[in-house]
Coordinates of C-alpha atoms in Angstrom, one line a residue:
M170 CA -13.9 -25.1 24.1
N171 CA -10.1 -24.9 23.0
R172 CA -10.4 -28.4 21.5
L173 CA -13.6 -27.9 19.8
R174 CA -12.2 -24.7 18.1
S175 CA -9.1 -26.4 17.3
Q176 CA -11.2 -29.3 15.7
L177 CA -13.5 -26.8 13.7
K178 CA -10.6 -24.6 12.4
P179 CA -9.7 -26.9 9.3
F180 CA -13.5 -27.0 8.5
L181 CA -13.7 -23.3 8.7
R182 CA -10.8 -22.9 6.3
W183 CA -12.3 -25.3 3.8
A184 CA -15.9 -23.6 4.1
I185 CA -14.3 -20.2 3.5
L186 CA -12.4 -21.4 0.6
G187 CA -15.4 -23.3 -0.8
A188 CA -17.6 -20.3 -0.7
T189 CA -14.8 -18.0 -2.3
L190 CA -14.2 -20.3 -5.0
F191 CA -18.1 -20.7 -5.7
F192 CA -18.5 -17.0 -5.8
L193 CA -15.6 -16.6 -8.3
I194 CA -16.6 -19.5 -10.6
K195 CA -20.3 -18.0 -10.5
T196 CA -19.3 -14.7 -11.4
L197 CA -16.9 -15.8 -14.1
K198 CA -19.6 -18.0 -15.6
D199 CA -22.1 -15.3 -15.7
N200 CA -19.6 -13.0 -17.3
A201 CA -17.6 -15.4 -19.4
A202 CA -18.9 -13.7 -22.9
S203 CA -18.2 -10.1 -21.5
V204 CA -14.5 -11.2 -20.5
A205 CA -13.9 -13.0 -23.7
Q206 CA -14.8 -9.5 -25.3
L207 CA -12.0 -7.7 -23.4
Q208 CA -9.4 -6.3 -25.6
I209 CA -5.7 -5.8 -24.6
T210 CA -4.3 -3.0 -26.7
G211 CA -0.7 -1.7 -26.8
S212 CA -1.4 1.0 -24.2
S213 CA -2.9 -1.9 -22.2
W214 CA 0.2 -3.9 -22.1
I215 CA 2.3 -0.7 -21.3
A216 CA 0.0 -0.3 -18.4
L217 CA 0.6 -3.9 -17.1
A218 CA 4.1 -3.6 -17.5
I219 CA 4.3 -0.4 -15.5
A220 CA 2.1 -2.5 -12.8
L221 CA 4.5 -5.1 -12.8
G222 CA 7.3 -2.7 -12.2
V223 CA 5.4 -0.8 -9.3
T224 CA 4.4 -4.2 -7.7
F225 CA 7.9 -5.1 -7.8
L226 CA 9.2 -1.8 -6.2
A227 CA 6.6 -2.3 -3.6
H228 CA 8.0 -5.7 -2.4
L229 CA 11.3 -4.0 -2.0
W230 CA 10.2 -1.1 -0.1
S231 CA 8.1 -3.6 2.2
G232 CA 11.5 -5.5 2.8
W233 CA 13.2 -2.1 3.7
V234 CA 10.4 -1.1 6.1
W235 CA 10.8 -4.5 7.9
L236 CA 14.3 -3.5 8.6
W237 CA 13.1 -0.2 10.0
I238 CA 10.9 -2.4 12.4
L239 CA 14.1 -4.3 13.6
R240 CA 15.8 -0.8 14.1
E241 CA 12.7 0.3 16.4
F242 CA 14.1 -2.4 18.7
D243 CA 17.6 -1.5 18.3
R244 CA 18.3 -4.3 16.3
P245 CA 19.6 -3.4 13.0
V246 CA 20.8 -5.9 10.3
P247 CA 22.8 -5.2 7.2
L248 CA 20.5 -3.8 4.4
G249 CA 21.5 -6.3 1.7
W250 CA 21.3 -9.3 4.0
G251 CA 17.9 -8.2 5.4
L252 CA 16.4 -7.7 2.1
S253 CA 17.7 -10.9 0.9
V254 CA 15.8 -12.7 3.8
Y255 CA 12.7 -10.8 3.3
L256 CA 12.5 -11.3 -0.2
T257 CA 13.6 -15.0 -0.5
T258 CA 10.9 -15.7 2.3
N259 CA 8.1 -13.9 0.9
I260 CA 7.3 -16.4 -1.7
A261 CA 6.7 -19.0 1.1
K262 CA 3.4 -17.3 2.0
Y263 CA 1.6 -19.1 -0.8
L264 CA 2.2 -22.5 0.9
P265 CA -0.6 -24.0 2.8
G266 CA -0.9 -22.6 6.5
N267 CA 0.2 -18.9 5.2
V268 CA 2.9 -18.6 7.9
W269 CA 6.0 -20.3 6.5
H270 CA 7.5 -16.6 5.5
F271 CA 7.1 -15.7 9.1
Y272 CA 8.7 -18.9 10.1
G273 CA 11.6 -18.4 7.7
R274 CA 12.3 -14.9 8.8
I275 CA 12.1 -15.6 12.6
S276 CA 14.5 -18.5 11.9
A277 CA 17.1 -16.4 10.1
I278 CA 17.0 -13.3 12.6
A279 CA 17.5 -15.6 15.5
K280 CA 20.9 -17.0 14.0
R281 CA 22.2 -13.4 14.2
D282 CA 22.8 -11.3 17.3
V283 CA 19.0 -10.7 17.8
P284 CA 17.0 -12.0 20.6
L285 CA 14.3 -14.4 19.7
A286 CA 11.6 -12.3 21.3
V287 CA 12.6 -9.3 19.0
A288 CA 12.6 -11.6 16.2
V289 CA 9.2 -12.9 16.5
L290 CA 7.6 -9.6 17.3
S291 CA 9.2 -7.7 14.4
V292 CA 7.8 -10.3 12.0
L293 CA 4.2 -10.2 14.1
L294 CA 4.5 -6.5 14.1
E295 CA 4.9 -6.0 10.2
P296 CA 1.2 -7.2 9.3
L297 CA -0.3 -5.2 12.0
L298 CA 1.3 -2.0 10.7
M299 CA 0.1 -3.2 7.2
A300 CA -3.4 -3.8 8.6
A301 CA -3.5 -0.2 10.0
S302 CA -2.2 1.2 6.9
A303 CA -4.9 -0.4 4.9
L304 CA -7.6 0.6 7.3
I305 CA -6.4 4.1 6.8
I306 CA -6.3 4.1 3.1
A307 CA -9.8 2.2 3.1
G308 CA -11.3 4.9 5.4
L309 CA -10.0 7.7 3.1
G310 CA -11.6 6.1 0.0
S311 CA -14.8 5.6 1.9
S312 CA -18.1 7.3 0.7
T313 CA -18.2 9.9 3.8
L314 CA -15.2 11.6 2.2
W315 CA -15.6 11.1 -1.5
G316 CA -19.5 11.0 -2.0
T317 CA -21.6 8.1 -2.6
A318 CA -19.3 5.1 -3.7
P319 CA -21.4 1.8 -4.2
G320 CA -20.1 -0.9 -2.3
S321 CA -17.6 1.3 0.1
V322 CA -17.3 -0.3 3.5
P323 CA -19.0 1.3 6.6
P324 CA -16.5 4.0 8.1
I325 CA -17.5 2.9 11.5
L326 CA -16.2 -0.5 10.9
L327 CA -12.9 0.7 9.5
G328 CA -12.5 3.2 12.4
L329 CA -13.1 0.4 14.9
G330 CA -10.7 -1.9 13.4
L331 CA -8.0 0.9 13.1
G332 CA -8.4 1.9 16.7
A333 CA -7.9 -1.4 17.9
V334 CA -4.6 -2.0 15.6
L335 CA -3.2 1.2 16.7
V336 CA -3.7 0.6 20.4
G337 CA -2.4 -2.8 19.9
I338 CA 1.1 -1.6 18.6
H339 CA 1.7 0.7 21.3
P340 CA 4.8 0.2 23.2
Q341 CA 3.0 -0.2 26.5
I342 CA 1.3 -3.2 24.9
L343 CA 4.1 -4.7 23.1
N344 CA 6.9 -4.5 25.5
P345 CA 5.3 -6.9 28.2
I346 CA 4.8 -9.3 25.1
I347 CA 8.5 -9.0 24.5
Q348 CA 9.0 -10.1 28.0
V349 CA 7.0 -13.3 27.4
L350 CA 8.4 -14.1 24.3
S351 CA 12.0 -13.6 25.6
K352 CA 11.4 -17.1 27.4
L353 CA 11.5 -18.8 24.0
K354 CA 14.6 -20.0 22.4
L355 CA 15.5 -21.9 19.2
K356 CA 15.3 -25.8 20.0
K357 CA 18.4 -27.7 19.3
A358 CA 17.0 -30.7 17.3
P359 CA 17.9 -32.8 14.1
P360 CA 17.6 -30.9 10.6
K361 CA 13.9 -32.0 10.1
T362 CA 12.7 -30.0 13.1
E363 CA 15.5 -27.6 13.8
G364 CA 14.4 -24.1 14.5
L365 CA 11.0 -25.2 16.4
L366 CA 10.1 -22.7 19.3
E367 CA 9.9 -24.1 22.8
V368 CA 9.9 -22.4 26.2
S369 CA 13.1 -23.2 28.1
P370 CA 12.9 -22.4 31.9
E371 CA 16.2 -23.9 32.6
S372 CA 18.4 -21.4 30.9
P373 CA 18.0 -17.5 31.5
P374 CA 16.5 -15.6 28.6
P375 CA 18.4 -13.2 26.9
T376 CA 18.2 -9.4 27.4
A377 CA 15.3 -8.5 25.3
A378 CA 15.1 -5.3 23.4
K379 CA 12.0 -2.9 23.9
L380 CA 10.1 -0.2 21.9
T381 CA 11.0 3.2 23.3
R382 CA 8.6 5.1 20.8
Y383 CA 5.5 4.5 19.0
P384 CA 6.5 2.7 15.7
L385 CA 5.1 5.8 13.8
L386 CA 8.0 5.7 11.1
P387 CA 7.5 2.0 10.0
L388 CA 3.7 2.8 10.0
L389 CA 4.2 5.4 7.5
G390 CA 6.6 3.0 5.5
E391 CA 3.7 0.4 5.1
L392 CA 1.4 3.2 4.1
G393 CA 3.8 3.8 1.3
F394 CA 3.8 0.1 0.6
L395 CA 0.0 0.0 0.4
L396 CA 0.0 3.0 -1.9
L397 CA 2.7 1.3 -4.2
R398 CA 0.4 -1.9 -4.3
G399 CA -2.7 -0.1 -4.9
G400 CA -1.2 2.0 -7.7
G401 CA -0.2 -1.3 -9.4
F402 CA -3.8 -2.4 -9.0
I403 CA -5.1 0.9 -10.4
L404 CA -2.8 0.6 -13.4
T405 CA -4.0 -3.0 -13.9
V406 CA -7.8 -1.7 -14.0
Q407 CA -6.8 1.1 -16.4
A408 CA -5.4 -1.5 -18.6
M409 CA -9.0 -3.3 -18.8
T410 CA -11.1 -0.2 -18.7
P411 CA -10.7 3.7 -18.5
V412 CA -10.5 4.9 -15.0
Q413 CA -11.6 8.4 -14.4
P414 CA -10.0 10.7 -11.6
G415 CA -13.0 10.5 -9.3
Q416 CA -12.9 6.8 -9.2
L417 CA -9.3 6.9 -8.0
P418 CA -10.0 7.3 -4.1
P419 CA -13.0 4.6 -3.9
L420 CA -10.8 2.2 -6.1
M421 CA -7.9 2.7 -3.9
G422 CA -10.1 2.3 -0.9
A423 CA -11.6 -0.8 -2.1
F424 CA -8.2 -2.5 -2.9
S425 CA -7.0 -1.8 0.5
F426 CA -10.0 -3.5 2.1
A427 CA -9.9 -6.4 -0.2
W428 CA -6.1 -6.9 0.4
L429 CA -6.6 -6.7 4.1
L430 CA -9.3 -9.3 4.2
G431 CA -6.7 -11.5 2.0
L432 CA -4.2 -10.9 4.9
V433 CA -6.2 -11.8 7.8
V434 CA -8.8 -14.4 6.7
P435 CA -7.7 -18.0 7.4
G436 CA -7.5 -20.7 4.8
A437 CA -6.1 -18.2 1.8
P438 CA -2.5 -18.7 1.3
G439 CA -1.4 -15.4 0.1
G440 CA -4.9 -14.2 0.0
I441 CA -5.7 -16.1 -3.2
G442 CA -9.6 -16.1 -3.8
I443 CA -10.3 -13.9 -0.8
F444 CA -8.8 -10.7 -2.4
E445 CA -10.2 -11.2 -5.7
A446 CA -13.7 -12.1 -4.6
T447 CA -13.9 -8.9 -2.2
A448 CA -12.7 -6.6 -4.9
I449 CA -15.2 -8.0 -7.3
A450 CA -18.0 -7.4 -4.8
L451 CA -16.9 -3.9 -3.9
L452 CA -16.2 -2.6 -7.5
D453 CA -18.9 -4.3 -9.5
Q454 CA -21.2 -1.5 -9.5
Q455 CA -18.5 1.1 -10.4
F456 CA -16.8 -0.8 -13.4
S457 CA -18.2 -3.5 -15.7
P458 CA -17.9 -7.1 -13.8
A459 CA -15.7 -8.2 -16.9
A460 CA -13.2 -5.5 -16.6
I461 CA -12.9 -6.2 -12.7
L462 CA -12.7 -10.0 -13.5
G463 CA -10.1 -9.4 -16.0
A464 CA -8.3 -6.8 -13.6
V465 CA -8.1 -9.1 -10.6
A466 CA -6.8 -12.0 -12.8
F467 CA -4.0 -10.1 -14.3
Y468 CA -3.2 -8.5 -10.9
R469 CA -2.8 -11.8 -9.4
L470 CA -0.5 -12.8 -12.1
I471 CA 1.5 -9.7 -11.6
S472 CA 1.8 -10.2 -7.9
V473 CA 3.1 -13.6 -8.2
V474 CA 5.6 -12.8 -10.9
A475 CA 6.7 -9.8 -8.9
E476 CA 7.4 -11.7 -5.9
A477 CA 9.0 -14.6 -7.4
S478 CA 11.3 -12.3 -9.5
A479 CA 12.2 -10.4 -6.4
A480 CA 12.9 -13.7 -4.6
A481 CA 15.0 -15.2 -7.4
I482 CA 17.1 -12.0 -7.5
A483 CA 17.6 -11.9 -3.7
A484 CA 18.4 -15.5 -3.6
L485 CA 21.1 -14.8 -6.4
I486 CA 22.5 -11.8 -4.6
G487 CA 22.6 -13.6 -1.3
K488 CA 24.5 -16.4 -2.6
G489 CA 27.2 -14.1 -4.0
N490 CA 27.2 -12.0 -0.7
P491 CA 26.9 -14.2 2.2
A492 CA 26.5 -12.3 5.7

């Protein structure tokens, strides 16, 4: 069964990517004339510029929250060094595989006085907290709280997913995982393979830290991250078409769910394609398809520019202040 799953996994990724691209191309083809008629005014450029600034701030905030996660394991690292590592590795999520940003952070932390188990779990805990935050915001923007919102995700599905994630990040669940991961070490190998993980039964594992409380503060921090990202998206939509106050909750909820799918669906580095297709499907009854197509295209550009700028600045600062 495992062999069959591993053989089908590449085909599943390509199938998801193909279906997503087909949907996006068809939607663009059907609405090409309307998209061409979109007018970007001076106020629209101002909104897009503010969206870029908010998205840039969101990535800085996310890096800070990651350092909070390390403190939950009683393994703090210097603020400047930690932000530099987080931001410089963040851009690697657009590489095929969508795991190289995690690998870079694990390798960097493990070189400091931090057990490898804590390094691995801190990196894995971050997307879980992000997923929980996205489910919370998506639930708050659902039709049960804000009236009938076309395209809203069924609240029961959001509730089940949120419950599973919140239980999964409980210390009683995570601490046994730490004990298993504590048997891992960095393999000493030539430069091309240095940093690979392997189990080493010969040498005793280092004393692993453990969670002593529920990671509530990092969870609240990731909520702030999603709100900032969602605020950038709303500003981008506002640049394409007027947004009424009553549309803000379902718009934020749709963004959070689309962002979540981009995070968890395989075969989409950085969520490219998955986020756009989901946002279009959820919002095409609340806004014109042309406006949403323009918004998701500009927001993807804004996200990449914000992440690349943050990575470049962090790299320059890191070179000037090595830890």
